Coordinates of C-alpha atoms and ligand atoms in Angstrom, one line a residue:
M30 CA 10.3 17.5 -13.2
A31 CA 11.5 15.3 -10.8
L32 CA 9.9 11.9 -9.4
R33 CA 8.1 12.6 -5.9
R34 CA 7.9 9.1 -4.0
F35 CA 5.0 9.3 -1.8
P36 CA 6.0 6.9 1.7
E37 CA 5.6 3.1 1.5
G38 CA 2.1 2.0 2.2
F39 CA 0.3 5.4 1.2
E40 CA -3.3 5.0 0.1
W41 CA -4.7 6.1 -3.2
G42 CA -8.3 6.5 -3.7
A43 CA -11.5 8.0 -4.9
A44 CA -14.4 9.6 -3.5
T45 CA -18.1 10.1 -3.9
A46 CA -21.5 10.5 -2.3
A47 CA -24.5 8.8 -2.2
Y48 CA -27.1 11.5 -3.6
Q49 CA -24.3 12.5 -6.1
I50 CA -24.3 8.9 -7.9
E51 CA -27.0 6.8 -7.0
G52 CA -29.9 7.8 -8.7
A53 CA -32.9 5.1 -7.7
W54 CA -34.5 7.8 -5.8
N55 CA -37.7 6.0 -4.9
E56 CA -36.4 2.1 -5.4
D57 CA -36.5 -0.9 -3.3
G58 CA -38.0 1.2 -0.3
R59 CA -35.6 4.2 -0.2
G60 CA -37.2 7.1 1.7
L61 CA -36.7 11.0 1.2
S62 CA -34.1 13.0 2.1
V63 CA -33.6 16.8 2.5
W64 CA -32.1 16.7 -1.1
D65 CA -35.0 14.9 -2.7
T66 CA -37.3 17.9 -1.2
F67 CA -35.0 20.5 -2.3
C68 CA -34.4 19.7 -6.0
R69 CA -38.2 20.0 -6.1
Q70 CA -38.4 23.6 -5.2
P71 CA -38.2 25.8 -8.2
G72 CA -35.2 27.7 -8.2
K73 CA -33.1 25.9 -6.0
V74 CA -30.6 23.7 -8.2
F75 CA -29.3 24.7 -11.6
N76 CA -31.9 23.8 -14.4
G77 CA -34.4 22.4 -12.1
E78 CA -32.1 19.1 -12.0
S79 CA -32.0 16.7 -9.1
G80 CA -30.2 13.2 -8.3
D81 CA -33.2 11.2 -9.3
V82 CA -31.0 9.4 -11.8
A83 CA -27.5 10.9 -11.3
C84 CA -25.2 8.4 -12.7
D85 CA -27.4 5.3 -12.0
H86 CA -24.7 4.1 -9.8
Y87 CA -27.2 2.1 -7.9
H88 CA -27.9 -0.4 -10.8
R89 CA -24.2 0.3 -12.6
Y90 CA -22.2 -0.5 -8.9
R91 CA -20.7 -3.5 -10.4
A92 CA -19.1 -1.8 -13.4
D93 CA -18.5 1.4 -11.9
V94 CA -16.6 -1.1 -9.2
A95 CA -14.8 -2.6 -12.3
L96 CA -13.9 0.3 -13.7
M97 CA -12.0 1.6 -10.3
Q98 CA -10.0 -1.7 -10.1
Q99 CA -8.8 -1.1 -13.5
L100 CA -7.8 2.5 -12.4
G101 CA -5.7 1.1 -10.0
L102 CA -7.7 2.2 -7.0
Q103 CA -6.7 1.0 -3.3
T104 CA -9.5 2.5 -1.3
Y105 CA -12.6 4.1 -2.2
R106 CA -14.8 6.7 -0.1
L107 CA -18.5 6.2 -0.8
S108 CA -21.5 7.6 1.6
V109 CA -24.5 5.8 2.7
S110 CA -27.8 7.5 1.8
W111 CA -29.6 7.3 5.5
P112 CA -32.9 7.2 4.1
R113 CA -32.3 4.2 1.8
V114 CA -31.3 2.7 4.9
L115 CA -34.0 4.0 7.3
P116 CA -36.6 5.4 5.1
F117 CA -37.9 7.6 8.0
G118 CA -34.6 8.0 9.6
V119 CA -35.5 5.7 12.3
G120 CA -37.1 2.3 13.1
E121 CA -36.7 -0.9 11.2
P122 CA -34.0 -0.9 8.6
N123 CA -35.2 -1.4 5.0
E124 CA -33.3 -4.6 4.0
K125 CA -33.2 -4.1 0.3
G126 CA -31.4 -0.7 1.0
L127 CA -28.9 -2.4 3.3
D128 CA -28.3 -5.2 0.9
F129 CA -27.3 -2.5 -1.6
Y130 CA -24.5 -1.7 0.5
D131 CA -23.7 -5.0 1.5
R132 CA -23.4 -5.9 -2.3
L133 CA -21.4 -2.8 -2.9
V134 CA -18.9 -3.6 0.2
D135 CA -18.5 -7.3 -1.5
E136 CA -17.7 -6.4 -4.7
L137 CA -15.2 -3.5 -3.4
I138 CA -13.6 -6.1 -1.5
G139 CA -13.7 -8.5 -4.2
A140 CA -12.1 -6.1 -6.1
G141 CA -9.4 -5.7 -3.6
I142 CA -10.3 -2.2 -2.9
Q143 CA -10.8 -1.1 0.6
P144 CA -14.1 0.7 1.6
C145 CA -14.1 4.1 3.4
V146 CA -17.7 4.7 4.4
T147 CA -19.2 8.2 5.6
L148 CA -22.1 8.1 7.4
Y149 CA -23.7 11.3 6.3
H150 CA -22.8 13.2 3.3
W151 CA -25.8 15.8 3.6
D152 CA -29.0 13.6 2.6
L153 CA -30.9 13.9 6.0
P154 CA -33.8 11.6 5.7
Q155 CA -37.0 14.2 5.2
A156 CA -39.1 12.7 8.2
L157 CA -36.2 14.1 10.6
Q158 CA -36.1 17.3 8.5
D159 CA -39.8 17.4 9.6
R160 CA -39.3 17.4 13.4
G161 CA -36.5 19.9 13.3
G162 CA -33.6 18.1 11.7
W163 CA -30.2 19.1 13.3
A164 CA -31.7 21.8 15.3
N165 CA -33.5 19.0 16.9
R166 CA -31.3 17.2 19.8
D167 CA -33.0 14.0 19.0
T168 CA -31.3 13.7 15.5
A169 CA -28.1 13.2 17.2
Q170 CA -29.0 10.1 19.1
Q171 CA -30.7 8.9 15.7
F172 CA -27.7 9.7 13.9
A173 CA -25.7 7.2 16.2
D174 CA -28.3 4.7 16.0
Y175 CA -28.2 4.8 12.4
G176 CA -24.4 4.4 12.3
T177 CA -25.1 0.9 14.6
V178 CA -27.2 -0.4 12.1
L179 CA -24.3 0.0 9.3
Y180 CA -21.8 -1.3 12.0
D181 CA -23.9 -4.1 12.7
K182 CA -24.3 -4.6 9.0
L183 CA -20.8 -3.9 7.3
G184 CA -18.8 -3.6 10.0
D185 CA -17.3 -7.3 9.5
R186 CA -15.7 -6.0 5.8
V187 CA -15.4 -1.9 6.6
T188 CA -12.8 -0.8 9.1
R189 CA -12.7 3.0 7.6
W190 CA -15.4 5.3 8.8
V191 CA -16.1 9.0 8.4
T192 CA -19.4 10.0 10.7
H193 CA -19.9 13.3 9.0
N194 CA -18.8 15.2 5.4
E195 CA -18.3 18.8 5.8
A196 CA -20.3 19.8 8.7
L197 CA -19.2 23.6 7.8
I198 CA -21.3 23.3 4.6
T199 CA -24.1 21.6 6.4
I200 CA -24.3 24.4 8.5
A201 CA -23.2 27.5 6.8
F202 CA -25.0 26.6 3.2
G203 CA -27.9 24.6 4.3
H204 CA -28.6 26.6 7.6
L205 CA -27.1 29.9 7.4
F206 CA -27.2 30.8 3.5
G207 CA -29.7 28.1 2.6
V208 CA -28.1 27.7 -0.7
L209 CA -28.0 24.0 0.0
A210 CA -30.5 21.4 1.8
P211 CA -32.5 22.1 3.8
G212 CA -32.4 25.9 2.4
I213 CA -32.7 27.6 5.9
R214 CA -31.3 31.0 6.7
D215 CA -31.7 31.2 9.9
A216 CA -28.8 31.9 12.8
R217 CA -31.4 30.6 15.7
V218 CA -31.7 27.5 13.5
A219 CA -27.9 27.4 12.6
G220 CA -26.5 27.4 16.0
P221 CA -28.4 24.4 17.8
A222 CA -28.0 22.6 14.3
L223 CA -24.1 23.4 14.6
H224 CA -23.8 21.7 18.1
H225 CA -26.1 18.6 17.3
V226 CA -23.9 17.6 14.3
M227 CA -21.1 17.9 16.2
L228 CA -22.9 16.1 19.5
S229 CA -24.1 13.2 17.0
H230 CA -20.5 12.7 15.4
G231 CA -19.2 11.8 19.2
L232 CA -22.5 9.8 19.6
A233 CA -21.7 7.8 16.5
V234 CA -17.6 7.2 17.5
Q235 CA -19.0 5.9 20.7
A236 CA -21.3 3.7 19.1
L237 CA -18.9 2.5 16.7
R238 CA -16.5 1.5 19.7
A239 CA -18.9 -0.3 21.2
A240 CA -20.2 -2.5 18.2
R241 CA -16.5 -2.8 16.2
P242 CA -13.6 -2.2 18.6
D243 CA -11.2 -2.7 15.9
A244 CA -12.2 -0.4 13.3
E245 CA -11.0 3.1 13.2
V246 CA -13.3 6.4 12.7
G247 CA -12.7 10.0 11.9
I248 CA -14.6 13.2 10.6
T249 CA -14.0 14.8 7.4
H250 CA -14.1 18.8 7.4
A251 CA -14.5 21.0 4.5
N252 CA -11.6 23.3 4.5
T253 CA -9.8 26.2 2.9
S254 CA -6.1 27.5 3.5
Y255 CA -7.0 30.9 4.4
E256 CA -4.5 34.0 4.1
A257 CA -4.6 37.5 5.4
V258 CA -4.6 40.1 2.7
D259 CA -1.3 41.5 3.8
D260 CA 0.5 42.0 7.2
R261 CA -1.3 44.1 9.0
E262 CA -2.4 43.5 12.7
E263 CA -6.0 43.7 11.6
S264 CA -5.8 41.4 8.7
L265 CA -3.8 39.3 10.6
A266 CA -6.8 39.3 13.2
A267 CA -9.3 38.7 10.3
L268 CA -7.1 35.8 9.3
E269 CA -7.9 34.3 12.6
L270 CA -11.4 35.0 12.9
A271 CA -11.8 33.2 9.4
R272 CA -10.5 30.4 10.8
D273 CA -12.4 30.5 13.8
F274 CA -15.7 30.4 12.2
N275 CA -14.8 27.7 9.3
T276 CA -12.2 25.6 10.8
R277 CA -11.7 25.8 14.5
A278 CA -15.7 25.7 15.1
Y279 CA -15.6 22.1 13.9
H280 CA -12.1 20.9 14.7
D281 CA -11.5 22.4 18.5
P282 CA -14.5 20.5 19.7
I283 CA -13.2 17.1 18.1
Y284 CA -9.7 17.8 20.0
G285 CA -11.2 18.6 23.1
R286 CA -10.8 22.4 23.1
G287 CA -14.7 23.2 22.8
Y288 CA -15.6 25.9 20.5
P289 CA -14.2 28.8 19.9
K290 CA -15.4 31.9 22.1
T291 CA -15.8 34.2 18.7
V292 CA -18.0 31.4 17.4
L293 CA -20.2 31.1 20.5
A294 CA -20.5 34.8 21.1
W295 CA -21.6 35.1 17.5
Y296 CA -24.0 32.6 17.4
E297 CA -25.4 34.2 20.9
S298 CA -25.4 37.9 19.5
Q299 CA -28.0 36.2 16.5
G300 CA -30.1 34.3 19.1
G301 CA -28.5 31.0 18.2
A302 CA -26.6 30.5 21.3
L303 CA -25.2 26.7 21.1
P304 CA -27.4 24.5 23.4
I305 CA -24.4 22.8 25.1
Q306 CA -25.5 20.4 27.9
D307 CA -23.3 19.1 30.5
G308 CA -20.9 16.2 29.3
D309 CA -21.6 17.2 25.8
L310 CA -17.9 18.5 25.1
D311 CA -16.7 15.0 26.6
V312 CA -18.9 13.5 24.0
I313 CA -17.6 15.4 21.1
A314 CA -14.2 15.0 22.2
A315 CA -14.4 11.0 22.0
P316 CA -11.1 9.9 20.7
T317 CA -10.5 10.1 16.8
D318 CA -8.1 7.8 14.8
F319 CA -7.9 10.1 11.9
L320 CA -8.9 13.5 10.7
G321 CA -10.4 13.8 7.2
V322 CA -9.3 16.6 5.3
N323 CA -11.2 17.9 2.1
L324 CA -9.7 20.7 0.6
Y325 CA -10.1 22.7 -3.4
S326 CA -8.7 26.3 -2.6
R327 CA -7.0 28.9 -0.5
Q328 CA -9.4 31.8 0.7
R329 CA -7.6 35.4 1.3
V330 CA -9.7 37.5 3.9
K331 CA -9.2 40.7 5.1
A332 CA -10.6 42.8 8.1
D333 CA -14.2 44.3 7.9
P334 CA -15.9 45.9 11.4
S335 CA -19.0 46.4 9.0
V336 CA -19.9 43.0 8.9
S337 CA -21.2 40.8 12.2
V338 CA -18.3 38.3 12.1
G339 CA -15.5 40.8 11.4
Y340 CA -13.8 39.7 8.3
R341 CA -15.1 39.1 4.8
N342 CA -13.3 37.4 1.8
A343 CA -11.1 39.4 -0.5
P344 CA -11.3 39.0 -4.4
P345 CA -9.4 36.4 -5.8
T346 CA -5.7 37.1 -7.3
L347 CA -5.1 33.9 -9.2
P348 CA -7.0 32.6 -11.9
V349 CA -11.0 31.3 -11.0
L350 CA -11.8 27.9 -11.7
D351 CA -15.3 26.5 -11.6
M352 CA -17.2 27.3 -8.5
G353 CA -15.5 30.4 -7.8
Y354 CA -12.3 28.5 -6.8
E355 CA -8.7 30.3 -7.1
A356 CA -6.2 27.9 -9.0
A357 CA -4.1 27.3 -5.6
P358 CA -2.8 24.1 -5.9
F359 CA -0.2 25.4 -3.2
A360 CA -3.3 25.4 -0.7
L361 CA -3.4 21.6 -0.2
G362 CA 0.1 21.4 1.6
D363 CA -0.3 24.8 3.3
F364 CA -3.3 23.5 4.9
V365 CA -2.0 20.3 5.8
R366 CA 1.0 22.1 7.5
W367 CA -1.4 24.2 9.4
V368 CA -3.5 21.9 10.6
S369 CA -1.0 19.3 11.5
A370 CA 0.8 22.0 13.5
E371 CA -2.5 23.4 15.2
Y372 CA -3.6 20.2 16.5
D373 CA -0.7 18.2 17.2
R374 CA 0.3 16.4 14.0
P375 CA -3.1 14.0 13.9
K376 CA -2.9 11.0 11.1
I377 CA -4.8 12.6 8.1
Y378 CA -6.3 11.6 5.2
I379 CA -7.0 13.5 2.1
T380 CA -10.9 12.7 1.9
E381 CA -11.3 14.8 -0.9
N382 CA -9.3 17.1 -3.3
G383 CA -9.8 17.9 -6.9
V384 CA -10.9 19.7 -9.9
G385 CA -14.1 21.0 -11.3
D386 CA -13.0 21.1 -15.4
D387 CA -15.7 21.0 -17.9
T388 CA -13.5 20.0 -20.8
P389 CA -15.9 18.4 -23.2
K390 CA -15.4 15.3 -25.0
V391 CA -14.0 15.5 -28.6
D392 CA -13.6 12.6 -30.7
G393 CA -14.5 10.5 -27.8
E394 CA -11.6 12.1 -25.7
I395 CA -11.5 14.2 -23.1
D396 CA -8.0 16.1 -22.5
D397 CA -8.4 17.8 -19.2
H398 CA -5.2 19.0 -18.9
L399 CA -6.0 21.8 -16.4
R400 CA -7.2 19.2 -14.2
I401 CA -3.6 17.2 -14.5
D402 CA -1.8 20.5 -13.9
L403 CA -3.7 21.2 -10.7
L404 CA -3.5 17.8 -9.5
R405 CA 0.2 17.8 -10.2
G406 CA 0.2 20.6 -8.1
F407 CA -1.8 19.6 -5.1
L408 CA 0.3 16.4 -5.1
T409 CA 3.5 18.1 -5.3
G410 CA 2.6 20.3 -2.3
L411 CA 1.2 17.3 -0.2
H412 CA 4.1 15.9 -0.9
A413 CA 6.4 18.5 0.5
A414 CA 4.5 18.7 3.4
I415 CA 5.1 14.9 4.3
E416 CA 8.6 15.4 4.0
D417 CA 8.4 18.0 6.4
G418 CA 6.5 15.6 9.1
C419 CA 2.8 16.1 8.5
D420 CA 1.5 12.1 9.0
V421 CA -0.6 12.1 5.8
R422 CA -1.5 8.4 5.1
A423 CA -4.1 8.6 2.1
Y424 CA -5.4 10.6 -0.8
Y425 CA -9.1 10.2 -2.3
V426 CA -9.3 12.2 -5.4
W427 CA -12.9 14.1 -6.1
S428 CA -14.4 12.5 -8.1
L429 CA -14.4 9.1 -9.4
L430 CA -17.3 10.1 -11.9
D431 CA -18.6 13.7 -12.8
N432 CA -21.9 13.6 -10.7
F433 CA -24.6 15.7 -9.6
E434 CA -22.9 18.8 -8.0
W435 CA -25.4 19.9 -5.5
A436 CA -27.1 23.1 -6.3
F437 CA -24.7 23.4 -9.5
G438 CA -26.5 20.3 -10.8
Y439 CA -24.9 18.6 -13.6
G440 CA -23.6 21.9 -14.9
K441 CA -19.9 21.2 -12.9
R442 CA -17.7 18.3 -13.6
F443 CA -15.2 16.9 -11.1
G444 CA -14.7 13.3 -12.3
I445 CA -11.6 11.7 -13.6
V446 CA -14.3 9.6 -15.5
H447 CA -17.1 11.6 -17.6
T448 CA -20.4 10.7 -17.5
D449 CA -22.5 11.1 -20.1
Y450 CA -25.9 12.1 -18.7
A451 CA -27.8 11.1 -21.9
T452 CA -26.6 7.4 -22.0
L453 CA -24.9 7.1 -18.7
E454 CA -21.7 5.8 -20.6
R455 CA -18.6 6.3 -18.7
T456 CA -15.5 7.4 -20.5
P457 CA -11.8 8.0 -18.4
K458 CA -10.3 11.0 -19.0
R459 CA -7.3 11.9 -19.5
S460 CA -6.8 12.5 -15.8
A461 CA -8.0 9.1 -15.0
G462 CA -4.6 8.1 -17.0
F463 CA -2.6 10.8 -15.0
Y464 CA -4.2 9.3 -11.8
S465 CA -3.2 5.6 -12.6
D466 CA 0.1 6.4 -13.2
V467 CA 0.3 8.2 -9.6
I468 CA -0.9 5.1 -8.2
R469 CA 1.3 2.5 -10.1
Q470 CA 4.6 4.8 -9.5
N471 CA 3.3 5.8 -5.7
A472 CA 4.9 8.9 -7.0
V473 CA 4.1 11.9 -8.7
D474 CA 6.3 13.8 -11.3
D475 CA 6.3 17.4 -9.3
D476 CA 5.3 20.9 -10.7
G477 CA 8.7 22.3 -10.5
T478 CA 8.1 24.3 -7.4
Ligands
FCB511 C1 -17.1 19.2 -1.8 C2 -18.4 18.2 -1.5 C3 -18.6 16.9 -2.5 C4 -18.5 17.7 -3.7 C5 -17.0 18.6 -3.8 C6 -16.8 19.6 -5.0 O1 -17.7 20.2 -0.4 O2 -18.1 17.5 0.0 O3 -19.6 16.7 -2.4 O4 -19.7 18.7 -3.8 O5 -17.2 19.9 -2.6

């Protein structure tokens, strides 16, 4: 093993999301989100679980920030619950809800940890869903107005903002396959929703520029490093289709290229044409300061003319981890190289990367060596991509704590800190020690590749 040092000033952090950790679902005037509703529908979430309590971070945030400080985190990516701040999505802000984030930000800054705030990590106010949600164009402007509420309240201290977390997942899993909230399976809804989510990003960027010209803003996308099963022409075409639908559909408009033709044609063929109005694409292409990259694995794809999109996922050839992810640590470096080349070397923050690993607590300790091995591999690959000229400035591990893993409930654990859901006690895992060492040295002992 050799020590691979990251560039001077590289930032190390951890990420979470409001609904996954906060709990306090009905306190201090918080409104309902689509996740509160979804969790109450039988059969939607493993074991009928919900984020009602989650990690109870709403009440324990001080201790959690102290833990972050103890681990040596330099930055922390959190998301704000829109319905906690605006219970009905619009109108008068709920001061108590805003105050929570105000105190949290103060606590972080007091601990020397830079906040990175995501506006939207999937918890749309139910009141807006009742009026059509993302399929309703009004939601885009309402999102920007919600952003302005946060920029006004927190923008004197928060200088790093992410608009959306993983629009691909919002659209594909929330509106096409129906496995995440709001549980819709309809391309006629998904097409407009896709466009309005992207439009809302652009409007929120413009609103931030107006309110806080010195702040930096970007968008975070869900990524997979796609690979073709072989070198045949049809397989290589399938690879590009997978990238169009899952990657370019969300990146191209941000970088002024509009949506891929294949994606536009598919939605149109399904009766869900994107309702693009004059000027929308310019709004969406409002310049950003960084690209947020979330990545967990790779995916092999092959041609399949019998499916409407023309390709499908091929079976894994590597060991499969929790949530069906192949153990593919090289995928992070591979994807970063690809996305850097594709979009002219944007400044990148890895806003999520991590490993699901349910190693239990034995004698008070969690020896999650699988997570450590894979994180080491991800970081080795990332380091190599940086050496090759990719402009990566920060890395946020997913996640600080074991938390509510959406439709998987509490059944999947991604934390470097263990959460005991009976007592809500936090116990750093072995991987937390590994990560602290990485931060302290600004370097990783590589995996030998
Ligand atoms: C990402 C989500 C995050 C978490 C991880 C495991 O897609 O952004 O909330 O669920 O996956």
